[in-house]
């Protein structure tokens, strides 16, 4: 060991150098060693002994550098050192693991340098070791965290769309085992059992029930660093399974109650740190997010298929179930499917007298009553307002459906306390049946039941009616006609005719009423009395009404452009009750006038009294707006129904059209004449123009004129004629009424 720099072997300047070296060696902030070419430690400093937790003597007495090497690193280390000792390299730097005296691992950044003699032959090596354990641990933790974050992100991605909760549970457990390299992870769901603490294994390893229950009762994570010292719960089972440590966290569900417990276990103590707990929490949160999303989707689906007021199935769900029932039924040779359409009698009366709240209360109270009157396999649905429907499958006899209807009528008639008032309701029930082998659509069966219900309603309250062939034929006809009417509206199948109105003073036509006509390709002429109600019931009156308005105004524009006298007369257009009940009609009319550059004063809108009374608020607003803009309003069919003169004062009316019924009864009834005179007097006082409708004879014309009517309309003068016939009709009228056709036109009314 001549060349090993020890204090003993040095003298003179060399000794001085060696002393300096020794001090540097001993006091170095890093661990240092002098290593022989055979790998033996010849000298170590205090810091190295301190870092390794082994005293200097033991180190020097040991097997050398390999003795403190981590077994996993020993091979690579031996190779490196052999190359250095042979002089092939002068230096190497490596991060190595060492086994400390207490068995723990030390990470060291190691530099080994070769010292040669004057001839360049290897003498010994100097090793330096810097403790980088903390840095390596931080790096390792960061790597693990990144892997965990990545795993959570991937799981979240999946949880956004996954519909299958079991599959998501399995993916969750797999995420934990992969990202953490934990062999044992599991999920147990809280069962809805009565005791509430039952757990059902859902995925992965079986969770320890004692551990999981303790987690649920604490409503927070339970970290078990060492099962052998666990005191909060009985860890015997865990120990028996060879588990030394673990963590469990509760997984929050859609509401307050936890949905499940997520846990992981290891066979060594203290296997999990804070990061692992945070990771487990994140995974649990992903699961909670998915649970809440699935719950929200479920509730959206429920809402889409249920009535919010009564929570009963709605029309869509009823139709769905009916479709399935009919499909099943088709394959059977016997039995009946019945739909019962239940409509309360005078529900409007309850709403009007006691308020909508009471109406809602009544419906909510009736729903369970109706349910109880049915079999569990029947479906009770709320279709709309006060309309319910029942689907009954597997009836043996038609009479069973009647028995059900009677039961329903019975429970509906029981008294009910609504807002402190005892109510007795009644209903009308329509029954439609699909017999053995019947092929019928669900929609059609419900519609048939509705038709029968209307029939029952007409027959008196509190009864039922079964849909029959006669009703079917009528319905089929209506459906076909409605379909064809839609086609006629869309494809120019309608026409307008114009019936002149005669001003008695002017003795000439002063205005026209536009009347719609439909010539059916097969059925021929169909009167508006038939198809207007059809259009009103099936949502066609708005397109129809719009077409009539536009067409009549277009015609007026054409007459004006052609310089014809009709171009200056006024045009009456009929407006249906349905149109009048929709806000926006006034704006639509203004737009139609503006587009054609026509003055509002030339347009007269004809409405009936009952149409105004349907929804007085909307109707009045519309009429007020029209009137304010100069459009005139005519009250059509006056005298039909309970016309009250008093209510006329509140409407912005310009014209009163006396119903044809008055005119025809004039000859026979003195009373009719008296009424007409009274109406004319009052109308004059209010500034209205009075039109007599349906004048067929000159005697009628004379009478109404003498009674004070201003204008006459009827077949005596002219039928409604096609636009191209209008000029001739006017000329003929002028001749008959004794007016030269060149006379100045007068603005109507
Ligand atoms: P309305 O508004 O009372 O129209 C007058 C009806 O009496 C017309 O029948 C007309 O042809 C008929 N009429 C006119 N003078 C005489 C006569 O001297 N004797 C007889 N017996 N009848 C006469 P029409 O065209 O069949 O219309 C019936 C109803 O259909 C109309 O009654 C009106 O309520 C409705 N209507 C017609 N066109 C339209 C329209 O474009 N829109 C709307 N909503 N309803 C319309
Ligand atoms: Ca009319
Ligand atoms: Ca009329």
PDB file of C-alpha atoms and ligand atoms in Angstrom, residues 496 499 513-517 528-529 532 541 544 548 574-576 579 606 636-637 660 693-696 713-716, ligand 1:
ATOM      1  CA  UNK A 496    -112.215  32.359 -53.409  1.00  0.00           C
ATOM      2  CA  UNK A 499    -120.231  38.048 -52.914  1.00  0.00           C
ATOM      3  CA  UNK A 513    -117.173  39.269 -48.876  1.00  0.00           C
ATOM      4  CA  UNK A 514    -114.501  36.719 -49.767  1.00  0.00           C
ATOM      5  CA  UNK A 515    -115.803  33.169 -49.348  1.00  0.00           C
ATOM      6  CA  UNK A 516    -113.572  30.157 -49.652  1.00  0.00           C
ATOM      7  CA  UNK A 517    -114.407  27.236 -51.959  1.00  0.00           C
ATOM      8  CA  UNK A 528    -116.870  25.671 -46.006  1.00  0.00           C
ATOM      9  CA  UNK A 529    -119.445  24.686 -43.381  1.00  0.00           C
ATOM     10  CA  UNK A 532    -113.682  24.973 -41.960  1.00  0.00           C
ATOM     11  CA  UNK A 541    -107.035  26.898 -40.141  1.00  0.00           C
ATOM     12  CA  UNK A 544    -105.964  28.277 -44.695  1.00  0.00           C
ATOM     13  CA  UNK A 548    -107.595  33.452 -47.872  1.00  0.00           C
ATOM     14  CA  UNK A 574    -113.756  35.877 -42.414  1.00  0.00           C
ATOM     15  CA  UNK A 575    -111.487  35.063 -39.502  1.00  0.00           C
ATOM     16  CA  UNK A 576    -111.952  31.873 -37.526  1.00  0.00           C
ATOM     17  CA  UNK A 579    -107.081  32.442 -35.638  1.00  0.00           C
ATOM     18  CA  UNK A 606    -115.509  39.384 -39.940  1.00  0.00           C
ATOM     19  CA  UNK A 636    -120.823  38.160 -38.153  1.00  0.00           C
ATOM     20  CA  UNK A 637    -123.972  36.061 -37.638  1.00  0.00           C
ATOM     21  CA  UNK A 660    -129.797  35.088 -42.219  1.00  0.00           C
ATOM     22  CA  UNK A 693    -127.396  38.709 -44.608  1.00  0.00           C
ATOM     23  CA  UNK A 694    -129.178  36.180 -46.808  1.00  0.00           C
ATOM     24  CA  UNK A 695    -131.626  38.418 -48.626  1.00  0.00           C
ATOM     25  CA  UNK A 696    -133.316  36.194 -51.178  1.00  0.00           C
ATOM     26  CA  UNK A 713    -126.218  40.772 -48.936  1.00  0.00           C
ATOM     27  CA  UNK A 714    -127.846  37.709 -50.474  1.00  0.00           C
ATOM     28  CA  UNK A 715    -128.741  35.625 -53.463  1.00  0.00           C
ATOM     29  CA  UNK A 716    -131.287  38.263 -54.496  1.00  0.00           C
TER      30      UNK A 716
HETATM   31  P1  LIG B   1    -120.833  33.480 -43.386  1.00  0.00           P
HETATM   32  O1  LIG B   1    -119.600  34.222 -43.008  1.00  0.00           O
HETATM   33  O2  LIG B   1    -122.060  33.832 -42.671  1.00  0.00           O
HETATM   34  O3  LIG B   1    -120.971  33.633 -44.930  1.00  0.00           O
HETATM   35  C1  LIG B   1    -122.156  33.817 -45.579  1.00  0.00           C
HETATM   36  C2  LIG B   1    -122.693  32.530 -46.057  1.00  0.00           C
HETATM   37  O4  LIG B   1    -124.035  32.698 -46.459  1.00  0.00           O
HETATM   38  C3  LIG B   1    -121.966  32.028 -47.310  1.00  0.00           C
HETATM   39  O5  LIG B   1    -121.986  30.651 -47.295  1.00  0.00           O
HETATM   40  C4  LIG B   1    -122.861  32.545 -48.410  1.00  0.00           C
HETATM   41  O6  LIG B   1    -122.713  31.845 -49.619  1.00  0.00           O
HETATM   42  C5  LIG B   1    -124.201  32.309 -47.800  1.00  0.00           C
HETATM   43  N1  LIG B   1    -125.223  33.177 -48.405  1.00  0.00           N
HETATM   44  C6  LIG B   1    -125.085  34.426 -48.852  1.00  0.00           C
HETATM   45  N2  LIG B   1    -126.276  34.918 -49.294  1.00  0.00           N
HETATM   46  C7  LIG B   1    -127.188  33.923 -49.106  1.00  0.00           C
HETATM   47  C8  LIG B   1    -128.585  33.800 -49.364  1.00  0.00           C
HETATM   48  O7  LIG B   1    -129.262  34.709 -49.838  1.00  0.00           O
HETATM   49  N3  LIG B   1    -129.190  32.651 -49.014  1.00  0.00           N
HETATM   50  C9  LIG B   1    -128.494  31.622 -48.497  1.00  0.00           C
HETATM   51  N4  LIG B   1    -129.150  30.503 -48.189  1.00  0.00           N
HETATM   52  N5  LIG B   1    -127.180  31.691 -48.244  1.00  0.00           N
HETATM   53  C10 LIG B   1    -126.525  32.836 -48.536  1.00  0.00           C
HETATM   54  P2  LIG B   1    -120.734  29.815 -47.510  1.00  0.00           P
HETATM   55  O8  LIG B   1    -119.855  30.419 -48.519  1.00  0.00           O
HETATM   56  O9  LIG B   1    -121.147  28.399 -47.684  1.00  0.00           O
HETATM   57  O10 LIG B   1    -119.960  29.956 -46.142  1.00  0.00           O
HETATM   58  C11 LIG B   1    -120.438  29.394 -44.989  1.00  0.00           C
HETATM   59  C12 LIG B   1    -119.631  29.837 -43.823  1.00  0.00           C
HETATM   60  O11 LIG B   1    -118.314  29.327 -43.919  1.00  0.00           O
HETATM   61  C13 LIG B   1    -119.458  31.333 -43.746  1.00  0.00           C
HETATM   62  O12 LIG B   1    -120.593  31.922 -43.187  1.00  0.00           O
HETATM   63  C14 LIG B   1    -118.266  31.462 -42.896  1.00  0.00           C
HETATM   64  O13 LIG B   1    -118.620  31.312 -41.552  1.00  0.00           O
HETATM   65  C15 LIG B   1    -117.472  30.278 -43.342  1.00  0.00           C
HETATM   66  N6  LIG B   1    -116.458  30.710 -44.303  1.00  0.00           N
HETATM   67  C16 LIG B   1    -116.561  30.884 -45.611  1.00  0.00           C
HETATM   68  N7  LIG B   1    -115.403  31.304 -46.110  1.00  0.00           N
HETATM   69  C17 LIG B   1    -114.554  31.405 -45.084  1.00  0.00           C
HETATM   70  C18 LIG B   1    -113.192  31.800 -44.946  1.00  0.00           C
HETATM   71  O14 LIG B   1    -112.518  32.171 -45.891  1.00  0.00           O
HETATM   72  N8  LIG B   1    -112.650  31.754 -43.692  1.00  0.00           N
HETATM   73  C19 LIG B   1    -113.382  31.363 -42.628  1.00  0.00           C
HETATM   74  N9  LIG B   1    -112.798  31.330 -41.447  1.00  0.00           N
HETATM   75  N10 LIG B   1    -114.637  31.004 -42.712  1.00  0.00           N
HETATM   76  C20 LIG B   1    -115.232  31.028 -43.939  1.00  0.00           C
END
